[in-house]
PDB file of C-alpha atoms in Angstrom:
ATOM      1  CA  MET Y   1      24.386 -13.524 -29.975  1.00 66.00           C
ATOM      2  CA  GLN Y   2      21.368 -12.698 -27.853  1.00 74.00           C
ATOM      3  CA  ARG Y   3      22.051 -11.845 -24.187  1.00 80.00           C
ATOM      4  CA  LEU Y   4      19.287 -12.647 -21.715  1.00 80.00           C
ATOM      5  CA  ARG Y   5      18.914 -11.885 -18.021  1.00 80.00           C
ATOM      6  CA  LEU Y   6      16.632 -13.552 -15.494  1.00 78.00           C
ATOM      7  CA  LYS Y   7      15.172 -10.909 -13.185  1.00 76.00           C
ATOM      8  CA  ALA Y   8      14.405 -11.573  -9.504  1.00 74.00           C
ATOM      9  CA  ASP Y   9      10.669 -11.490 -10.208  1.00 75.00           C
ATOM     10  CA  GLY Y  10      11.032 -14.288 -12.781  1.00 71.00           C
ATOM     11  CA  ARG Y  11      10.860 -12.162 -15.939  1.00 78.00           C
ATOM     12  CA  ILE Y  12      13.396 -12.681 -18.699  1.00 80.00           C
ATOM     13  CA  VAL Y  13      14.726  -9.588 -20.455  1.00 81.00           C
ATOM     14  CA  GLU Y  14      17.050  -9.100 -23.397  1.00 83.00           C
ATOM     15  CA  LEU Y  15      20.157  -6.939 -22.925  1.00 85.00           C
ATOM     16  CA  ARG Y  16      20.942  -4.605 -25.825  1.00 86.00           C
ATOM     17  CA  ASP Y  17      23.286  -1.623 -25.655  1.00 87.00           C
ATOM     18  CA  GLY Y  18      23.241  -1.658 -21.853  1.00 84.00           C
ATOM     19  CA  GLN Y  19      19.442  -1.537 -21.666  1.00 88.00           C
ATOM     20  CA  GLU Y  20      16.880  -4.183 -20.775  1.00 86.00           C
ATOM     21  CA  PHE Y  21      14.008  -5.020 -23.117  1.00 85.00           C
ATOM     22  CA  PRO Y  22      11.158  -7.413 -22.215  1.00 84.00           C
ATOM     23  CA  LEU Y  23      10.997 -10.451 -24.439  1.00 75.00           C
ATOM     24  CA  SER Y  24       7.926 -10.890 -26.592  1.00 69.00           C
ATOM     25  CA  PRO Y  25       6.077 -14.188 -26.049  1.00 66.00           C
ATOM     26  CA  GLU Y  26       7.351 -15.450 -29.419  1.00 63.00           C
ATOM     27  CA  MET Y  27      10.984 -14.673 -28.523  1.00 60.00           C
ATOM     28  CA  LEU Y  28      10.541 -16.149 -25.075  1.00 55.00           C
ATOM     29  CA  ALA Y  29       9.309 -19.409 -26.593  1.00 59.00           C
ATOM     30  CA  LEU Y  30      12.395 -19.522 -28.829  1.00 58.00           C
ATOM     31  CA  ALA Y  31      14.810 -18.618 -26.032  1.00 53.00           C
ATOM     32  CA  MET Y  32      13.479 -21.040 -23.435  1.00 54.00           C
ATOM     33  CA  PRO Y  33      12.572 -24.697 -24.014  1.00 54.00           C
ATOM     34  CA  GLU Y  34       9.325 -25.974 -22.520  1.00 53.00           C
ATOM     35  CA  PRO Y  35       9.947 -26.905 -18.862  1.00 51.00           C
ATOM     36  CA  ALA Y  36       8.899 -30.293 -17.596  1.00 49.00           C
ATOM     37  CA  PRO Y  37       5.728 -30.145 -15.514  1.00 49.00           C
ATOM     38  CA  ALA Y  38       6.468 -29.661 -11.831  1.00 46.00           C
ATOM     39  CA  THR Y  39       5.421 -32.443  -9.530  1.00 45.00           C
ATOM     40  CA  PRO Y  40       5.292 -32.272  -5.734  1.00 43.00           C
ATOM     41  CA  SER Y  41       8.250 -34.653  -5.532  1.00 43.00           C
ATOM     42  CA  ALA Y  42      10.255 -32.366  -7.832  1.00 42.00           C
ATOM     43  CA  LEU Y  43       9.710 -29.449  -5.440  1.00 41.00           C
ATOM     44  CA  PRO Y  44      10.498 -30.826  -1.991  1.00 45.00           C
ATOM     45  CA  ASP Y  45      10.999 -27.398  -0.421  1.00 45.00           C
ATOM     46  CA  ALA Y  46       7.721 -25.825  -1.551  1.00 42.00           C
ATOM     47  CA  ILE Y  47       4.824 -25.380   0.825  1.00 43.00           C
ATOM     48  CA  PRO Y  48       2.129 -27.951   0.016  1.00 44.00           C
ATOM     49  CA  GLY Y  49      -0.630 -26.288  -1.965  1.00 42.00           C
ATOM     50  CA  GLU Y  50       1.682 -23.595  -3.311  1.00 43.00           C
ATOM     51  CA  THR Y  51       2.098 -23.295  -7.035  1.00 39.00           C
ATOM     52  CA  GLY Y  52       5.615 -22.625  -8.212  1.00 46.00           C
ATOM     53  CA  SER Y  53       8.950 -23.584  -6.769  1.00 40.00           C
ATOM     54  CA  LEU Y  54       9.115 -21.029  -3.954  1.00 42.00           C
ATOM     55  CA  PRO Y  55       6.793 -20.310  -1.098  1.00 50.00           C
ATOM     56  CA  ALA Y  56       5.308 -16.848  -1.424  1.00 87.00           C
ATOM     57  CA  VAL Y  57       7.196 -15.470   1.580  1.00 93.00           C
ATOM     58  CA  ARG Y  58       6.984 -11.902   0.278  1.00 94.00           C
ATOM     59  CA  ASP Y  59       3.212 -12.250  -0.199  1.00 93.00           C
ATOM     60  CA  LEU Y  60       2.766 -13.653   3.316  1.00 92.00           C
ATOM     61  CA  ARG Y  61       4.805 -10.792   4.776  1.00 93.00           C
ATOM     62  CA  ARG Y  62       2.920  -8.157   2.794  1.00 93.00           C
ATOM     63  CA  ARG Y  63      -0.459  -9.630   3.757  1.00 91.00           C
ATOM     64  CA  ALA Y  64       0.638  -9.301   7.394  1.00 92.00           C
ATOM     65  CA  GLN Y  65       1.624  -5.667   6.612  1.00 94.00           C
ATOM     66  CA  LEU Y  66       5.114  -6.148   8.055  1.00 94.00           C
ATOM     67  CA  THR Y  67       8.532  -5.002   6.927  1.00 96.00           C
ATOM     68  CA  GLN Y  68      11.257  -7.601   6.395  1.00 95.00           C
ATOM     69  CA  ILE Y  69      12.811  -6.590   9.731  1.00 96.00           C
ATOM     70  CA  GLU Y  70       9.492  -6.901  11.599  1.00 95.00           C
ATOM     71  CA  PHE Y  71       8.659 -10.239   9.941  1.00 94.00           C
ATOM     72  CA  ALA Y  72      12.122 -11.618  10.783  1.00 93.00           C
ATOM     73  CA  ALA Y  73      11.780 -10.475  14.408  1.00 93.00           C
ATOM     74  CA  ARG Y  74       8.372 -12.126  14.787  1.00 92.00           C
ATOM     75  CA  LEU Y  75       9.661 -15.405  13.324  1.00 90.00           C
ATOM     76  CA  GLY Y  76      12.902 -15.260  15.303  1.00 89.00           C
ATOM     77  CA  VAL Y  77      15.187 -15.452  12.265  1.00 92.00           C
ATOM     78  CA  PRO Y  78      17.802 -13.041  10.883  1.00 95.00           C
ATOM     79  CA  VAL Y  79      16.483 -10.488   8.378  1.00 96.00           C
ATOM     80  CA  GLU Y  80      18.987 -11.896   5.869  1.00 95.00           C
ATOM     81  CA  THR Y  81      17.059 -15.177   5.955  1.00 95.00           C
ATOM     82  CA  ILE Y  82      13.842 -13.394   4.967  1.00 95.00           C
ATOM     83  CA  ARG Y  83      15.669 -11.540   2.187  1.00 95.00           C
ATOM     84  CA  ASN Y  84      17.204 -14.757   0.873  1.00 94.00           C
ATOM     85  CA  TRP Y  85      13.809 -16.486   0.849  1.00 93.00           C
ATOM     86  CA  GLU Y  86      12.138 -13.579  -0.924  1.00 93.00           C
ATOM     87  CA  GLN Y  87      14.896 -13.281  -3.515  1.00 92.00           C
ATOM     88  CA  GLY Y  88      14.916 -17.012  -4.187  1.00 90.00           C
ATOM     89  CA  LYS Y  89      18.508 -17.468  -3.017  1.00 91.00           C
ATOM     90  CA  ARG Y  90      17.356 -19.930  -0.371  1.00 91.00           C
ATOM     91  CA  VAL Y  91      14.215 -21.981   0.172  1.00 90.00           C
ATOM     92  CA  PRO Y  92      12.584 -22.472   3.575  1.00 90.00           C
ATOM     93  CA  ARG Y  93      12.904 -26.044   4.829  1.00 88.00           C
ATOM     94  CA  GLY Y  94      11.619 -28.166   7.676  1.00 86.00           C
ATOM     95  CA  PRO Y  95      10.135 -26.224  10.594  1.00 87.00           C
ATOM     96  CA  ALA Y  96      10.362 -22.885   8.771  1.00 88.00           C
ATOM     97  CA  ARG Y  97       8.401 -24.287   5.839  1.00 87.00           C
ATOM     98  CA  ALA Y  98       5.756 -25.673   8.201  1.00 86.00           C
ATOM     99  CA  LEU Y  99       5.530 -22.376  10.063  1.00 88.00           C
ATOM    100  CA  LEU Y 100       5.058 -20.450   6.803  1.00 90.00           C
ATOM    101  CA  ALA Y 101       2.307 -22.857   5.776  1.00 86.00           C
ATOM    102  CA  VAL Y 102       0.479 -22.188   9.052  1.00 87.00           C
ATOM    103  CA  ILE Y 103       1.029 -18.422   8.687  1.00 88.00           C
ATOM    104  CA  ALA Y 104      -0.601 -18.645   5.248  1.00 88.00           C
ATOM    105  CA  HIS Y 105      -3.799 -19.939   6.906  1.00 85.00           C
ATOM    106  CA  SER Y 106      -3.862 -18.055  10.215  1.00 85.00           C
ATOM    107  CA  PRO Y 107      -1.208 -15.345  10.588  1.00 88.00           C
ATOM    108  CA  GLU Y 108      -2.753 -13.659  13.644  1.00 87.00           C
ATOM    109  CA  THR Y 109      -2.820 -16.910  15.618  1.00 86.00           C
ATOM    110  CA  VAL Y 110       0.790 -17.747  14.744  1.00 85.00           C
ATOM    111  CA  PHE Y 111       2.114 -14.291  15.585  1.00 88.00           C
ATOM    112  CA  ALA Y 112       0.170 -14.267  18.868  1.00 87.00           C
ATOM    113  CA  ALA Y 113       1.589 -17.680  19.791  1.00 85.00           C
ATOM    114  CA  LEU Y 114       5.135 -16.624  18.901  1.00 84.00           C
ATOM    115  CA  ALA Y 115       4.790 -13.415  20.927  1.00 84.00           C
ATOM    116  CA  THR Y 116       4.122 -15.265  24.198  1.00 78.00           C
ATOM    117  CA  GLU Y 117       7.034 -16.310  26.358  1.00 70.00           C
ATOM    118  CA  PRO Y 118       7.340 -20.058  27.017  1.00 67.00           C
ATOM    119  CA  GLU Y 119       6.691 -21.124  30.616  1.00 67.00           C
ATOM    120  CA  PRO Y 120       9.793 -22.299  32.495  1.00 69.00           C
ATOM    121  CA  ALA Y 121       9.842 -26.049  33.201  1.00 64.00           C
TER     122      ALA Y 121
END
């Protein structure tokens, strides 16, 4: 029986004698059936325009040259939220998804706007 493991980065490896071995393309084709093509309605939590099922939160953070702690502080969310998004344990929804989409286009503007204190009413 072949034992496979899905890695956090999306790779699939075979486990043999306690070690991980990358699957060859031929073995990968045998191990995994062809997935159905993804449609926007099938991925409701993805940022529009993104390919794949997860927004590239890690890529956005790295492009901004921020650590997970700094990125979380700027967005006003717990660092665990950023970690969960990056590891694929959770998917950004609603306002967070919209904010990430805007950060993808203009990070400096978003971070500047988030850094200012709101005026009291």
